[in-house]
C-alpha positions as a Markdown table, in Angstrom:
| # | Residue | x | y | z |
|---|---|---|---|---|
| 1 | Phe | 80.5 | -21.3 | -57.4 |
| 2 | Pro | 82.8 | -23.6 | -55.6 |
| 3 | Glu | 80.6 | -26.7 | -55.6 |
| 4 | Ile | 81.0 | -29.5 | -58.2 |
| 5 | Ala | 78.7 | -32.3 | -59.1 |
| 6 | Tyr | 79.6 | -35.5 | -57.3 |
| 7 | Gly | 76.7 | -38.0 | -57.6 |
| 8 | Met | 74.1 | -37.4 | -54.9 |
| 9 | Thr | 71.1 | -36.7 | -57.1 |
| 10 | Pro | 68.5 | -39.5 | -57.3 |
| 11 | Met | 67.6 | -38.7 | -60.9 |
| 12 | Ala | 66.5 | -42.2 | -62.0 |
| 13 | Glu | 64.2 | -42.5 | -59.0 |
| 14 | Ser | 62.8 | -39.1 | -59.6 |
| 15 | Leu | 62.1 | -39.8 | -63.3 |
| 16 | Trp | 60.4 | -43.1 | -62.5 |
| 17 | Trp | 58.2 | -41.4 | -59.9 |
| 18 | Val | 57.2 | -38.6 | -62.3 |
| 19 | Met | 56.4 | -41.0 | -65.0 |
| 20 | Gln | 54.3 | -43.1 | -62.6 |
| 21 | Gln | 52.3 | -39.9 | -61.6 |
| 22 | Met | 51.9 | -38.8 | -65.2 |
| 23 | Cys | 50.9 | -42.1 | -66.9 |
| 24 | Pro | 47.2 | -41.8 | -66.0 |
| 25 | Leu | 46.9 | -38.3 | -67.4 |
| 26 | Arg | 45.0 | -38.0 | -70.6 |
| 27 | Glu | 46.9 | -35.1 | -72.1 |
| 28 | Asn | 48.4 | -35.7 | -75.6 |
| 29 | Arg | 51.8 | -34.3 | -74.5 |
| 30 | Lys | 53.6 | -35.3 | -71.4 |
| 31 | Ile | 56.5 | -33.1 | -70.7 |
| 32 | Ile | 59.1 | -33.7 | -68.0 |
| 33 | Leu | 61.4 | -30.7 | -67.1 |
| 34 | Ile | 64.5 | -31.6 | -65.1 |
| 35 | Ile | 66.5 | -28.9 | -63.4 |
| 36 | Thr | 69.6 | -30.2 | -61.5 |
| 37 | Asp | 72.8 | -29.0 | -60.0 |
| 38 | Gly | 74.2 | -32.5 | -59.5 |
| 39 | Glu | 75.3 | -35.7 | -61.2 |
| 40 | Pro | 73.0 | -38.7 | -60.9 |
| 41 | Asp | 74.0 | -41.1 | -58.2 |
| 42 | Ser | 73.7 | -43.8 | -60.9 |
| 43 | Ile | 74.3 | -42.6 | -64.4 |
| 44 | Ser | 73.3 | -46.0 | -65.9 |
| 45 | Ala | 70.0 | -46.1 | -64.0 |
| 46 | Ala | 69.3 | -42.5 | -65.1 |
| 47 | Gln | 70.1 | -43.4 | -68.8 |
| 48 | Glu | 67.7 | -46.3 | -68.6 |
| 49 | Ala | 65.0 | -44.2 | -67.0 |
| 50 | Phe | 65.4 | -41.6 | -69.8 |
| 51 | Lys | 65.3 | -44.3 | -72.4 |
| 52 | Gln | 62.1 | -45.7 | -71.0 |
| 53 | Ala | 60.5 | -42.2 | -70.8 |
| 54 | Trp | 61.2 | -41.6 | -74.5 |
| 55 | Lys | 59.8 | -45.1 | -75.4 |
| 56 | Lys | 56.6 | -44.3 | -73.5 |
| 57 | Gly | 56.2 | -41.0 | -75.3 |
| 58 | Phe | 57.4 | -38.5 | -72.6 |
| 59 | Glu | 59.2 | -35.4 | -73.8 |
| 60 | Cys | 62.2 | -34.8 | -71.5 |
| 61 | Tyr | 63.9 | -31.4 | -71.3 |
| 62 | Gly | 66.3 | -30.2 | -68.7 |
| 63 | Leu | 68.9 | -27.8 | -67.4 |
| 64 | Gly | 72.2 | -28.9 | -65.7 |
| 65 | Ile | 73.4 | -26.1 | -63.5 |
| 66 | Met | 77.2 | -26.2 | -63.3 |
| 67 | Trp | 77.1 | -29.8 | -64.6 |
| 68 | Ser | 77.8 | -30.2 | -68.3 |
| 69 | Ser | 77.3 | -33.9 | -68.5 |
| 70 | Ile | 73.5 | -33.7 | -68.4 |
| 71 | Ser | 73.6 | -33.2 | -72.2 |
| 72 | Cys | 74.9 | -36.8 | -72.6 |
| 73 | Phe | 71.4 | -38.0 | -71.9 |
| 74 | Ser | 69.8 | -36.1 | -74.8 |
| 75 | Ser | 70.2 | -33.1 | -77.0 |
| 76 | Ser | 67.1 | -31.6 | -75.3 |
| 77 | Leu | 69.0 | -31.5 | -72.0 |
| 78 | Val | 71.4 | -28.6 | -71.8 |
| 79 | Ala | 74.1 | -27.5 | -69.4 |
| 80 | Val | 74.2 | -23.9 | -68.1 |
| 81 | Ala | 76.7 | -22.1 | -65.9 |
| 82 | Phe | 75.8 | -19.2 | -63.6 |
| 83 | Thr | 78.0 | -16.4 | -62.6 |
| 84 | Thr | 78.8 | -15.9 | -58.9 |
| 85 | Ser | 77.9 | -12.2 | -59.1 |
| 86 | Phe | 74.3 | -11.4 | -58.4 |
| 87 | Val | 72.2 | -8.3 | -59.1 |
| 88 | Thr | 70.3 | -7.0 | -56.1 |
| 89 | Met | 67.5 | -4.5 | -56.2 |
């Protein structure tokens, strides 16, 4: 997997959009699942968006594919690495 994360993921904007869409929902739990293969284009904006999400009661979980720094936002966000060998059927 030759690609590396280099900051082209609009993570903060995505989080704000999702929170805006979910705020009117009446469910007791509001869960946001983030799956990304890239670094946010603005780490500080993403950190602020996560902080506001938690303040507003959102549960944020996520997977960073080939990007270990996702875990710096929260312990509920984990990094994973995939192998380059695939199984075909």
